[in-house]
Coordinates of C-alpha atoms in Angstrom, one line a residue:
M1457 CA 146.6 12.5 32.6
A1458 CA 148.9 14.4 30.1
V1459 CA 150.9 11.3 29.7
L1460 CA 147.3 8.9 29.4
L1461 CA 145.8 11.3 26.8
A1462 CA 149.4 11.2 24.8
V1463 CA 149.7 7.4 24.8
A1464 CA 146.0 7.0 24.1
W1465 CA 146.4 8.9 21.1
L1466 CA 149.5 7.3 19.9
Y1467 CA 147.8 3.7 20.4
R1468 CA 144.2 5.0 18.7
V1469 CA 145.0 3.3 15.8
V1470 CA 144.8 -0.4 17.0
L1471 CA 140.9 0.2 17.1
G1472 CA 140.8 -0.1 13.5
F1473 CA 143.0 -3.3 13.6
D1474 CA 141.7 -6.9 12.7
Y1475 CA 142.1 -10.5 14.4
V1476 CA 145.6 -11.7 13.9
W1477 CA 147.7 -14.9 14.6
D1478 CA 146.0 -16.7 17.5
D1479 CA 143.0 -14.2 17.5
G1480 CA 141.5 -16.1 14.8
V1481 CA 141.3 -19.2 16.6
F1482 CA 139.5 -17.5 19.6
F1483 CA 137.2 -15.4 17.8
I1484 CA 136.5 -17.0 14.2
T1485 CA 137.3 -20.8 14.1
S1486 CA 136.2 -21.8 17.5
S1487 CA 132.6 -21.8 17.7
D1488 CA 132.5 -23.4 21.2
L1489 CA 133.4 -19.8 22.4
R1490 CA 130.4 -18.5 20.9
N1491 CA 127.9 -21.3 21.6
G1492 CA 129.3 -23.9 23.9
D1493 CA 128.8 -24.1 28.0
F1494 CA 130.6 -20.8 29.0
L1495 CA 132.0 -22.7 32.1
S1496 CA 133.5 -25.5 30.5
V1497 CA 134.7 -22.9 27.6
V1498 CA 136.6 -20.9 29.7
T1499 CA 138.0 -23.6 32.2
A1500 CA 139.6 -25.6 29.1
P1501 CA 143.2 -25.3 27.9
V1502 CA 143.6 -22.3 26.2
L1503 CA 144.9 -23.8 23.3
A1504 CA 144.7 -27.7 22.5
G1505 CA 147.7 -29.4 23.3
T1506 CA 148.6 -27.2 26.2
A1507 CA 148.4 -26.8 29.8
Y1508 CA 147.4 -23.4 29.9
F1509 CA 144.7 -22.6 32.4
R1510 CA 143.8 -18.6 32.0
P1511 CA 139.7 -18.6 32.8
L1512 CA 139.6 -15.1 33.4
V1513 CA 140.8 -13.9 29.8
M1514 CA 139.1 -16.7 28.5
A1515 CA 136.2 -15.5 30.1
S1516 CA 136.7 -12.0 28.6
F1517 CA 136.8 -13.3 25.4
V1518 CA 133.4 -15.1 25.3
T1519 CA 131.7 -12.3 26.8
E1520 CA 132.9 -10.0 24.1
L1521 CA 132.0 -12.5 21.3
R1522 CA 128.5 -12.8 22.6
L1523 CA 127.8 -9.5 23.5
S1524 CA 129.3 -7.9 20.1
G1525 CA 129.8 -10.7 17.6
A1526 CA 133.4 -10.9 16.0
E1527 CA 133.9 -7.3 16.2
P1528 CA 137.7 -6.7 17.0
M1529 CA 137.4 -2.9 17.6
W1530 CA 135.8 -3.7 21.1
S1531 CA 138.3 -6.3 21.7
H1532 CA 141.3 -3.7 21.0
L1533 CA 139.5 -1.3 23.2
T1534 CA 139.5 -3.4 26.0
N1535 CA 143.2 -4.1 25.7
L1536 CA 143.9 -0.3 25.2
L1537 CA 142.0 0.4 28.4
L1538 CA 143.9 -2.1 30.3
H1539 CA 147.4 -0.8 28.9
L1540 CA 146.4 2.8 30.1
T1541 CA 145.3 1.4 33.4
N1542 CA 148.7 -0.5 33.8
I1543 CA 150.6 3.1 33.4
L1544 CA 148.5 4.7 35.9
M1545 CA 149.1 2.4 38.3
V1546 CA 153.0 2.3 37.5
G1547 CA 152.5 6.0 38.1
L1548 CA 151.0 5.5 41.3
L1549 CA 153.6 2.9 42.3
A1550 CA 156.5 5.2 41.5
A1551 CA 154.7 8.3 43.4
K1552 CA 154.5 6.1 46.3
L1553 CA 158.2 4.6 46.3
R1554 CA 159.4 8.2 45.6
R1555 CA 157.6 9.7 48.8
S1556 CA 158.9 7.1 51.1
F1557 CA 162.3 8.8 50.5
D1558 CA 162.6 12.3 48.9
P1559 CA 162.5 15.0 51.2
R1560 CA 160.9 17.2 48.6
P1561 CA 157.5 15.8 47.6
E1562 CA 156.5 18.0 45.1
R1563 CA 159.3 15.8 43.1
A1564 CA 156.7 12.7 43.4
P1565 CA 154.5 13.7 40.8
V1566 CA 157.2 14.6 38.4
V1567 CA 159.2 11.2 38.9
A1568 CA 156.0 9.3 38.3
A1569 CA 154.8 11.0 35.4
F1570 CA 158.3 10.0 33.7
A1571 CA 158.0 6.4 34.9
M1572 CA 154.5 6.4 33.1
L1573 CA 155.8 8.1 29.9
A1574 CA 158.8 5.1 30.2
Y1575 CA 156.5 2.5 30.6
G1576 CA 153.8 3.9 28.4
L1577 CA 156.0 4.1 25.1
H1578 CA 158.3 1.5 25.9
P1579 CA 158.3 -0.3 22.5
V1580 CA 158.0 -4.1 23.6
L1581 CA 154.5 -3.6 24.9
T1582 CA 153.4 -2.8 21.6
E1583 CA 153.0 -6.6 20.9
G1584 CA 150.8 -7.0 24.1
V1585 CA 148.7 -3.8 23.2
A1586 CA 148.1 -4.2 19.7
W1587 CA 147.7 -7.9 19.5
I1588 CA 144.0 -9.1 21.0
S1589 CA 145.8 -12.5 22.5
G1590 CA 148.3 -10.2 24.3
R1591 CA 145.6 -9.9 26.9
F1592 CA 146.9 -12.6 28.9
D1593 CA 149.9 -10.7 29.8
L1594 CA 147.9 -7.4 30.0
G1595 CA 146.0 -9.0 32.2
V1596 CA 148.4 -10.4 34.8
T1597 CA 149.9 -7.2 35.1
F1598 CA 147.1 -5.4 35.5
F1599 CA 146.2 -7.7 38.8
S1600 CA 149.7 -7.7 39.8
L1601 CA 150.1 -4.3 40.0
L1602 CA 146.8 -3.9 41.8
A1603 CA 147.8 -6.1 44.4
L1604 CA 151.1 -4.4 45.0
L1605 CA 149.0 -1.2 45.5
L1606 CA 146.9 -2.7 48.1
L1607 CA 149.8 -4.5 49.7
A1608 CA 151.3 -1.2 50.1
R1609 CA 148.3 0.2 51.9
G1610 CA 148.5 -2.2 54.6
S1611 CA 145.2 -2.5 55.8
V1612 CA 143.1 -5.8 56.7
L1613 CA 140.7 -5.1 53.5
A1614 CA 143.7 -3.9 51.3
C1615 CA 145.5 -7.3 52.1
V1616 CA 142.1 -9.2 51.6
G1617 CA 141.8 -7.4 48.0
A1618 CA 145.7 -8.0 47.4
A1619 CA 145.0 -12.0 47.7
F1620 CA 141.8 -11.5 45.4
A1621 CA 143.9 -9.5 42.9
F1622 CA 146.8 -12.4 43.1
L1623 CA 144.0 -14.9 42.5
L1624 CA 142.7 -13.0 39.3
A1625 CA 146.2 -12.5 38.2
A1626 CA 146.9 -16.2 38.4
G1627 CA 143.4 -16.7 35.9
C1628 CA 144.9 -14.8 33.5
K1629 CA 148.4 -16.2 33.2
E1630 CA 150.8 -18.8 34.9
M1631 CA 153.6 -16.1 35.4
A1632 CA 151.7 -14.6 38.6
A1633 CA 153.4 -17.6 40.1
T1634 CA 156.2 -15.1 40.8
L1635 CA 153.9 -12.4 42.6
P1636 CA 154.4 -13.3 46.5
M1637 CA 158.1 -13.3 45.9
V1638 CA 158.0 -9.7 43.9
A1639 CA 155.6 -8.7 46.8
F1640 CA 158.3 -9.6 49.2
F1641 CA 161.1 -7.6 47.5
F1642 CA 158.7 -4.4 46.9
L1643 CA 157.4 -4.0 50.6
W1644 CA 161.1 -4.3 51.4
A1645 CA 162.1 -1.4 49.2
L1646 CA 159.1 0.4 50.4
R1647 CA 159.4 0.0 53.9
R1648 CA 162.7 -0.8 55.0
P1649 CA 165.2 -0.4 52.1
Q1650 CA 168.2 -0.5 54.3
A1651 CA 167.6 -3.4 56.5
P1652 CA 169.3 -6.5 55.9
L1653 CA 167.4 -9.9 55.0
P1654 CA 167.1 -11.2 58.3
Q1655 CA 165.6 -8.1 59.7
A1656 CA 163.4 -7.7 56.8
M1657 CA 162.3 -11.1 57.0
R1658 CA 161.4 -10.7 60.7
A1659 CA 159.7 -7.6 60.0
S1660 CA 157.7 -9.4 57.0
I1661 CA 155.9 -12.2 59.5
Q1662 CA 154.7 -9.6 61.7
G1663 CA 151.1 -7.8 61.8
K1664 CA 149.3 -6.9 58.7
E1665 CA 152.2 -7.9 56.5
L1666 CA 152.0 -11.2 57.7
L1667 CA 148.3 -11.6 57.1
G1668 CA 149.2 -10.3 53.5
Y1669 CA 151.3 -13.2 52.8
V1670 CA 149.0 -15.8 54.4
L1671 CA 146.2 -14.5 52.3
L1672 CA 148.6 -14.6 49.2
V1673 CA 149.4 -18.2 50.0
A1674 CA 145.6 -19.1 50.5
A1675 CA 144.7 -17.5 47.1
G1676 CA 147.5 -19.5 45.5
I1677 CA 146.0 -22.9 47.1
V1678 CA 142.9 -22.0 45.6
Y1679 CA 144.3 -21.4 42.2
L1680 CA 145.6 -24.6 42.3
V1681 CA 142.9 -26.5 43.6
A1682 CA 140.9 -25.0 40.8
R1683 CA 143.6 -25.8 38.3
G1684 CA 143.7 -29.2 39.2
H1685 CA 140.1 -30.1 39.2
Y1686 CA 139.9 -28.7 35.5
L1687 CA 143.1 -29.4 34.0
S1688 CA 144.9 -33.1 34.0
A1689 CA 148.3 -31.4 33.0
N1690 CA 150.3 -28.8 35.2
V1691 CA 153.3 -28.2 32.8
N1692 CA 153.9 -28.1 29.1
S1693 CA 157.0 -30.1 28.1
D1694 CA 159.0 -30.3 24.7
P1695 CA 160.6 -33.7 24.8
T1696 CA 162.7 -32.6 21.7
L1697 CA 163.9 -29.5 23.3
Q1698 CA 164.9 -31.3 26.8
A1699 CA 166.9 -34.1 24.6
M1700 CA 168.8 -31.0 23.2
L1701 CA 169.8 -29.4 26.4
A1702 CA 170.4 -32.9 28.1
S1703 CA 173.9 -31.5 29.9
P1704 CA 173.3 -29.0 32.9
L1705 CA 175.7 -26.2 31.1
R1706 CA 173.7 -26.4 27.9
R1707 CA 170.5 -26.0 30.2
V1708 CA 171.7 -23.4 32.2
G1709 CA 173.1 -21.6 29.5
F1710 CA 170.0 -21.5 27.6
A1711 CA 168.2 -20.1 30.5
G1712 CA 171.0 -17.4 30.5
A1713 CA 170.5 -16.6 26.6
T1714 CA 166.8 -16.0 27.2
L1715 CA 167.6 -13.7 30.0
A1716 CA 170.3 -11.9 28.3
F1717 CA 167.5 -11.6 25.4
Y1718 CA 165.0 -10.2 27.5
F1719 CA 167.5 -7.8 29.2
K1720 CA 168.6 -6.1 25.8
L1721 CA 164.9 -5.6 24.8
M1722 CA 164.1 -4.0 28.0
V1723 CA 167.0 -1.6 27.9
W1724 CA 167.7 -1.4 24.2
P1725 CA 164.4 -2.2 22.2
F1726 CA 164.9 -0.1 19.2
M1727 CA 166.8 -3.1 16.9
D1728 CA 165.3 -6.2 17.4
L1729 CA 161.1 -6.1 17.4
G1730 CA 159.3 -8.6 15.6
P1731 CA 156.8 -11.3 16.3
L1732 CA 159.2 -14.0 15.9
H1733 CA 162.9 -14.5 17.7
P1734 CA 164.1 -17.8 16.2
F1735 CA 166.8 -19.6 18.0
D1736 CA 167.9 -22.9 17.1
V1737 CA 169.0 -24.8 20.7
S1738 CA 170.5 -27.6 18.5
A1739 CA 173.0 -25.2 16.9
M1740 CA 174.2 -23.7 20.3
T1741 CA 178.0 -24.1 20.9
D1742 CA 179.7 -24.7 24.1
A1743 CA 181.0 -21.1 24.1
E1744 CA 177.3 -19.6 23.6
A1745 CA 176.2 -21.9 26.4
A1746 CA 179.1 -21.1 28.6
A1747 CA 178.3 -17.4 28.1
G1748 CA 174.7 -17.8 28.8
A1749 CA 175.7 -19.4 32.2
A1750 CA 177.9 -16.6 32.9
F1751 CA 174.9 -14.4 32.6
V1752 CA 172.9 -16.5 35.0
A1753 CA 175.7 -16.1 37.4
A1754 CA 175.8 -12.8 37.0
C1755 CA 172.0 -12.4 37.8
L1756 CA 173.0 -14.6 40.8
V1757 CA 175.6 -12.5 41.9
F1758 CA 173.4 -9.0 41.5
A1759 CA 170.3 -10.6 43.2
A1760 CA 172.9 -11.7 46.0
Y1761 CA 174.4 -8.4 46.4
S1762 CA 170.8 -6.8 46.5
V1763 CA 170.1 -8.7 49.3
W1764 CA 173.5 -8.2 51.2
R1765 CA 173.6 -4.3 50.5
P1766 CA 169.9 -3.6 49.9
S1767 CA 168.8 -0.4 48.3
R1768 CA 165.3 0.5 46.7
S1769 CA 166.5 0.1 43.0
R1770 CA 168.5 -2.7 43.7
L1771 CA 165.8 -4.4 45.5
L1772 CA 163.3 -3.7 42.7
A1773 CA 165.4 -4.9 40.0
T1774 CA 165.7 -8.1 41.7
A1775 CA 161.9 -8.2 41.7
T1776 CA 162.2 -7.7 38.1
L1777 CA 164.8 -10.7 37.3
V1778 CA 162.3 -12.7 40.0
S1779 CA 159.4 -12.0 37.5
L1780 CA 161.1 -13.2 34.6
L1781 CA 161.8 -16.7 36.0
P1782 CA 158.6 -18.4 34.5
V1783 CA 159.5 -17.3 31.1
S1784 CA 163.3 -17.5 31.9
N1785 CA 163.5 -21.3 30.0
A1786 CA 164.5 -22.8 33.3
V1787 CA 161.8 -25.4 32.6
P1788 CA 162.7 -25.3 28.6
L1789 CA 159.5 -24.7 26.4
M1790 CA 160.4 -22.9 23.1
I1791 CA 157.0 -21.6 21.3
V1792 CA 157.4 -22.3 17.7
G1793 CA 161.2 -22.0 17.7
N1794 CA 161.5 -18.5 19.4
I1795 CA 163.8 -17.9 22.6
G1796 CA 161.1 -15.6 23.9
H1797 CA 158.5 -13.4 23.1
E1798 CA 158.1 -9.2 23.6
R1799 CA 154.5 -9.7 25.2
F1800 CA 156.2 -11.5 28.4
L1801 CA 157.8 -8.4 29.2
V1802 CA 154.6 -6.4 29.9
L1803 CA 154.9 -7.0 33.8
P1804 CA 158.9 -7.1 34.0
V1805 CA 159.3 -3.6 32.4
A1806 CA 156.5 -2.3 35.1
L1807 CA 158.9 -3.5 38.0
G1808 CA 162.0 -2.6 36.1
V1809 CA 160.7 1.0 35.4
L1810 CA 159.8 1.3 39.1
A1811 CA 163.3 0.2 40.1
L1812 CA 164.4 3.3 37.8
A1813 CA 162.1 5.6 39.4
S1814 CA 163.6 4.4 42.9
I1815 CA 167.2 5.6 42.1
D1816 CA 168.1 8.1 44.9
L1817 CA 171.0 10.2 43.3
R1818 CA 171.5 12.4 46.5
G1819 CA 174.5 10.2 48.0
W1820 CA 175.9 9.9 44.2
M1821 CA 175.6 13.9 43.7
L1822 CA 177.8 14.4 46.9
R1823 CA 180.8 12.4 45.7
L1824 CA 180.7 14.6 42.2
S1825 CA 182.5 18.0 41.4
P1826 CA 180.3 21.1 41.8
I1827 CA 180.6 21.4 38.0
M1828 CA 179.3 17.7 37.5
R1829 CA 176.5 18.2 39.9
A1830 CA 175.3 21.0 38.1
R1831 CA 175.5 19.2 34.9
L1832 CA 174.0 16.0 36.0
P1833 CA 170.4 16.6 35.8
L1834 CA 170.9 18.2 32.4
L1835 CA 172.8 14.9 31.0
C1836 CA 170.1 12.7 32.6
G1837 CA 167.1 14.8 31.0
I1838 CA 168.8 14.3 27.8
V1839 CA 169.5 11.0 27.7
A1840 CA 165.5 10.4 29.0
A1841 CA 164.3 12.8 26.3
A1842 CA 166.5 10.8 23.7
W1843 CA 165.3 7.4 24.7
V1844 CA 161.7 8.9 24.8
A1845 CA 161.8 10.2 21.3
L1846 CA 163.3 6.9 19.6
A1847 CA 160.7 4.9 21.9
L1848 CA 157.7 7.5 20.4
V1849 CA 159.3 7.2 16.6
N1850 CA 159.5 3.4 17.4
V1851 CA 155.9 2.6 18.5
H1852 CA 154.6 4.7 15.6
L1853 CA 156.0 2.9 13.1
T1854 CA 155.6 -0.7 14.7
L1855 CA 151.9 -0.5 15.4
P1856 CA 150.8 -0.9 11.7
L1857 CA 152.6 -3.9 11.4
W1858 CA 150.1 -5.3 13.5
R1859 CA 147.1 -4.4 11.7
N1860 CA 146.3 -7.6 9.8
E1861 CA 148.1 -11.0 9.4
V1862 CA 149.5 -10.3 6.0
A1863 CA 151.2 -7.0 7.2
L1864 CA 152.2 -8.7 10.4
F1865 CA 153.9 -11.9 8.7
S1866 CA 155.2 -9.7 6.0
W1867 CA 157.2 -8.3 8.6
A1868 CA 158.3 -11.5 10.4
Y1869 CA 159.2 -13.1 6.9
A1870 CA 161.3 -10.1 6.0
K1871 CA 163.2 -10.6 9.1
H1872 CA 163.5 -14.0 9.3
P1873 CA 162.7 -15.2 5.6
E1874 CA 164.4 -19.0 6.5
D1875 CA 161.9 -19.6 9.5
P1876 CA 159.7 -22.2 8.8
F1877 CA 156.7 -20.3 10.9
A1878 CA 157.4 -17.1 9.3
Q1879 CA 156.7 -19.0 5.8
F1880 CA 153.8 -21.0 6.9
S1881 CA 152.0 -17.9 8.6
L1882 CA 152.7 -15.5 5.5
A1883 CA 151.5 -18.2 3.1
G1884 CA 148.6 -19.2 5.1
A1885 CA 147.6 -15.4 5.6
A1886 CA 148.1 -14.9 1.8
L1887 CA 145.8 -17.9 0.9
K1888 CA 143.1 -16.7 3.3
T1889 CA 142.9 -13.2 1.8
R1890 CA 143.1 -15.0 -1.9
Q1891 CA 146.7 -13.2 -2.5
N1892 CA 147.8 -16.6 -4.4
E1893 CA 150.4 -15.1 -5.9
L1894 CA 152.2 -14.0 -3.2
A1895 CA 151.7 -17.4 -1.3
G1896 CA 153.3 -19.1 -4.5
K1897 CA 156.5 -17.1 -4.2
I1898 CA 156.9 -17.9 -0.5
L1899 CA 156.3 -21.4 -0.8
T1900 CA 158.5 -21.8 -4.0
E1901 CA 161.3 -20.1 -2.3
A1902 CA 160.8 -22.7 0.4
E1903 CA 160.6 -25.6 -1.6
A1904 CA 163.9 -24.4 -3.2
R1905 CA 165.4 -24.8 0.2
G1906 CA 164.8 -28.5 0.7
P1907 CA 161.9 -30.7 1.7
L1908 CA 158.8 -29.1 3.0
P1909 CA 157.6 -30.3 6.4
L1910 CA 153.9 -31.0 6.7
K1911 CA 152.9 -27.4 8.1
L1912 CA 154.6 -25.9 4.8
S1913 CA 153.0 -29.0 2.6
I1914 CA 149.6 -27.7 3.5
P1915 CA 149.5 -24.4 2.4
Y1916 CA 151.6 -25.5 -0.8
A1917 CA 148.6 -27.8 -1.5
Q1918 CA 146.2 -25.3 -0.9
Y1919 CA 147.6 -22.8 -3.6
L1920 CA 148.2 -25.6 -6.2
I1921 CA 144.3 -26.2 -5.6
R1922 CA 143.4 -22.6 -5.6
I1923 CA 145.5 -22.0 -9.2
G1924 CA 143.2 -25.0 -10.7
Q1925 CA 145.7 -28.0 -10.2
P1926 CA 143.9 -30.1 -7.4
E1927 CA 145.4 -33.5 -8.4
A1928 CA 149.2 -32.1 -7.8
G1929 CA 147.8 -30.4 -4.3
V1930 CA 146.2 -33.8 -3.3
R1931 CA 149.2 -35.9 -4.4
K1932 CA 151.7 -33.3 -2.4
L1933 CA 149.2 -33.5 0.6
V1934 CA 148.6 -37.4 0.7
A1935 CA 152.6 -37.6 0.6
A1936 CA 153.3 -35.4 3.4
L1937 CA 150.5 -37.1 5.8
A1938 CA 152.1 -40.4 5.3
A1939 CA 154.7 -39.4 7.3
E1940 CA 152.8 -38.0 10.3
P1941 CA 151.5 -39.7 13.5
Q1942 CA 147.6 -39.8 13.2
P1943 CA 145.3 -40.6 16.1
H1944 CA 142.5 -41.4 14.1
L1945 CA 144.1 -44.2 12.1
V1946 CA 145.0 -46.0 15.1
L1947 CA 141.2 -45.5 16.4
E1948 CA 139.8 -46.8 13.2
R1949 CA 142.3 -49.8 13.0
N1950 CA 141.2 -51.1 16.3
G1951 CA 137.4 -50.4 15.4
V1952 CA 136.6 -47.4 17.1
P1953 CA 134.2 -45.1 14.7
L1954 CA 135.2 -41.4 15.1
A1955 CA 131.9 -40.5 15.8
D1956 CA 132.1 -42.5 19.0
A1957 CA 135.6 -41.3 20.0
Q1958 CA 137.0 -37.9 21.5
L1959 CA 140.3 -36.6 21.8
N1960 CA 141.8 -34.9 24.8
R1961 CA 142.7 -31.3 24.1
Q1962 CA 145.8 -31.1 26.5
E1963 CA 147.3 -34.0 25.2
F1964 CA 146.9 -33.6 21.6
G1965 CA 146.3 -30.3 19.5
G1966 CA 146.0 -31.6 16.1
W1967 CA 146.0 -28.1 14.5
A1968 CA 148.0 -29.0 11.4
L1969 CA 146.2 -32.4 10.9
V1970 CA 142.8 -30.2 11.2
Y1971 CA 144.2 -27.7 8.4
A1972 CA 145.4 -30.8 6.3
Y1973 CA 142.6 -32.6 6.0
I1974 CA 140.3 -29.5 5.3
T1975 CA 142.8 -28.7 2.5
L1976 CA 142.3 -32.4 1.6
S1977 CA 138.7 -32.3 1.4
E1978 CA 139.1 -28.8 -0.9
G1979 CA 141.2 -30.8 -3.2
Q1980 CA 139.3 -34.1 -3.4
S1981 CA 135.8 -32.1 -3.9
G1982 CA 137.9 -30.1 -7.1
L1983 CA 139.0 -33.6 -8.3
R1984 CA 134.9 -34.7 -7.9
Q1985 CA 135.8 -37.2 -5.3
F1986 CA 133.0 -36.2 -3.0
K1987 CA 132.8 -39.5 -0.7
E1988 CA 136.5 -39.2 0.0
A1989 CA 136.0 -35.4 0.2
Q1990 CA 133.3 -36.2 3.1
R1991 CA 135.5 -38.1 4.9
S1992 CA 138.3 -35.8 4.9
A1993 CA 136.2 -33.2 6.4
E1994 CA 135.1 -35.4 8.8
V1995 CA 138.6 -36.1 10.0
A1996 CA 139.2 -32.6 10.6
A1997 CA 136.2 -32.3 12.5
F1998 CA 137.4 -35.2 14.4
Y1999 CA 140.3 -33.4 15.5
R2000 CA 138.4 -30.1 15.8
P2001 CA 134.7 -30.5 16.3
D2002 CA 134.1 -26.7 16.7
N2003 CA 135.6 -25.7 13.4
P2004 CA 133.3 -24.2 11.3
V2005 CA 135.2 -24.5 8.0
A2006 CA 135.4 -28.6 8.3
R2007 CA 131.7 -28.8 8.7
L2008 CA 131.4 -26.5 5.6
Y2009 CA 133.3 -28.7 3.4
R2010 CA 131.6 -31.7 4.5
S2011 CA 128.4 -30.3 3.6
L2012 CA 129.7 -29.2 -0.2
A2013 CA 131.0 -33.0 -0.2
I2014 CA 127.4 -34.2 0.3
Y2015 CA 126.0 -31.7 -2.1
G2016 CA 128.3 -33.1 -4.7
Q2017 CA 127.0 -36.8 -4.1
D2018 CA 123.5 -35.3 -5.2
R2019 CA 122.2 -35.6 -1.8
W2020 CA 120.2 -32.0 -1.2
T2021 CA 118.2 -32.8 2.0
D2022 CA 121.4 -33.9 3.7
G2023 CA 123.3 -31.3 2.4
E2024 CA 121.2 -28.3 3.4
A2025 CA 121.1 -29.8 6.8
A2026 CA 124.7 -30.1 7.1
Y2027 CA 125.0 -26.7 5.7
A2028 CA 123.0 -25.1 8.1
K2029 CA 124.8 -27.0 11.1
A2030 CA 128.1 -25.1 9.4
R2031 CA 126.4 -22.0 9.0
G2032 CA 125.5 -21.8 12.6
M2033 CA 128.8 -22.3 13.7
Y2034 CA 130.2 -19.2 11.8
V2035 CA 130.7 -15.7 13.1
P2036 CA 128.3 -13.2 11.2
R2037 CA 130.4 -11.7 9.2
V2038 CA 132.5 -14.5 8.3
G2039 CA 129.3 -16.8 7.5
V2040 CA 128.9 -14.3 4.4
E2041 CA 132.0 -15.9 3.1
A2042 CA 130.8 -19.2 3.7
D2043 CA 127.6 -18.3 1.9
I2044 CA 129.7 -17.4 -1.4
V2045 CA 131.7 -20.3 -1.0
R2046 CA 128.6 -22.7 -0.9
R2047 CA 126.9 -20.5 -4.0
N2048 CA 130.4 -20.9 -6.2
F2049 CA 130.7 -24.3 -5.3
L2050 CA 127.1 -25.3 -6.4
E2051 CA 127.0 -23.3 -9.7
Q2052 CA 130.3 -25.1 -10.4
L2053 CA 128.9 -28.1 -9.9
C2054 CA 125.6 -27.2 -11.8
Q2055 CA 128.0 -26.9 -14.8
R2056 CA 127.9 -30.6 -15.1
K2057 CA 125.1 -32.9 -15.6
D2058 CA 125.7 -35.8 -13.0
T2059 CA 123.9 -34.0 -9.8
P2060 CA 120.5 -33.5 -11.3
D2061 CA 118.3 -33.4 -7.7
V2062 CA 121.2 -30.9 -6.2
C2063 CA 121.0 -28.5 -9.3
R2064 CA 117.4 -28.6 -9.8
R2065 CA 116.5 -27.4 -6.2
F2066 CA 119.5 -25.4 -6.4
T2067 CA 118.0 -23.6 -9.3
A2068 CA 114.3 -23.3 -7.5
A2069 CA 115.7 -22.2 -4.4
T2070 CA 118.0 -19.4 -6.3
A2071 CA 114.7 -18.2 -8.3
A2072 CA 112.5 -18.2 -5.2
S2073 CA 115.1 -15.9 -3.3
A2074 CA 115.3 -13.6 -6.2
A2075 CA 111.7 -13.3 -6.6
A2076 CA 111.6 -12.5 -3.0
L2077 CA 113.7 -9.3 -3.3
P2078 CA 112.4 -6.1 -4.1
A2079 CA 112.7 -5.0 -7.9
S2080 CA 115.7 -2.2 -7.2
S2081 CA 117.7 -5.1 -5.6
R2082 CA 117.1 -7.5 -8.3

């Protein structure tokens, strides 16, 4: 309880954090999560253009949105409670493992407390807890650890519960695929750690243990059937990345570099924390590929030795390696150019801590001199205390960097100023919060390094529009879009109206085109090209029908054509797609637009009606409010 209270006190600051990164897609710009059909929303791909099937976590997001609105505190509280529960289960598992071999049972709670402390304060877990979208990793860890606890009990009811937990873990994240193999190594370490592999396998296919594995397989089949029903694709692939890794050496070397990256973060996480970990595959040398392949070979040798000469700690360390396979880039899939992410370690760190807690020092102690035997506990305590102290300071300093998008991406930009995603994210966050000077500084520096890709041209164009240069912004954006494949143009060339077409979210994400055409609509409205602005907003809405910003700019463009009734209807539809706290900002954007529009005399009907509506609203207010 002391450990849980200490971690809760340390992490309490997350309750005041805002939405960051993908959180905005889930909680702000995706109106389907608030208004769409519940089953359709939670079984759709998590992000457009992916094959991520995670209905359980998506159901939790939708439920939070519909019960409390877009209030990030409740979502952060859910993440924190999941983290605390995971810490508790790590302690329970560590105590169970310790009791299986330690002749002094009073040591088990002490070892469990240290395991909980090491896990709860591990710095790589800050990303999964402080970022609401890290719930995918917290959730798969929660249900995986629960399944291990239930399998350790061994009863028929517990086996049924473990299978159900496996199904729920898979519903949180695909990383659960390794759970049956992890469970095999865990039960081997718990029940028969000295048994050779053949004996361990024979024991695993007898009695209730066999029932547990059969039920796990059945739960996996149920998951695959559900996934196949709702998704047309099973694997995300990156053709460009695969082309860079055409040779077997580079393919294996890249996986080895990824595993080495995770190993370093697990053991010594104090120097390289951050939201981004860029890795240029095209620049990987043959020597680096060979080093990565050597690390893979070392992992295989260790796993083989663990199976040949099993011990609790070695078997659990092998289970840790197994849990890393889905994120090892064995199937190459880099996310925005990164070799890996810290949140992927939420489950592997738990297993690694269990391996550490299962080390039996009695055999080693007998080989030491009496003096070293007396000093070893003190030395181990000093090392553990130093690591915990460093972790405590690191978590305390890292957590505030996740408080909002500007803070988060300022951190990423400071560490990787040449990374396009860091540039794009910080510039976008600055524009969102009207920090135009900061956005201009970042984008100007990026342009000085060379031609800008589309994802940087968009915020640059938006920056120019915001500082009163809409013509330059539109020109820059049109030039950038000309080099991009755009499915809507193909449809229109074939005579298919956009209103009658629909994109497959799994095959095409289109987030950059959505952002580009919203920005283009904003610039065209600034140039009073309102028909073109309406068209651009409708293109953005084609790529993302549930995006409220696209609908808002469409309504503004209609007002600009002196069509008050149509504009009001379009704005009402857009306003209904906004979450309440952001909808107020939409009201301000509309009012400012109409006030500027009415400074000229070319929209008489809109201006007359807007003036009358404003006067009526003012008259309806109490005198004190007026």
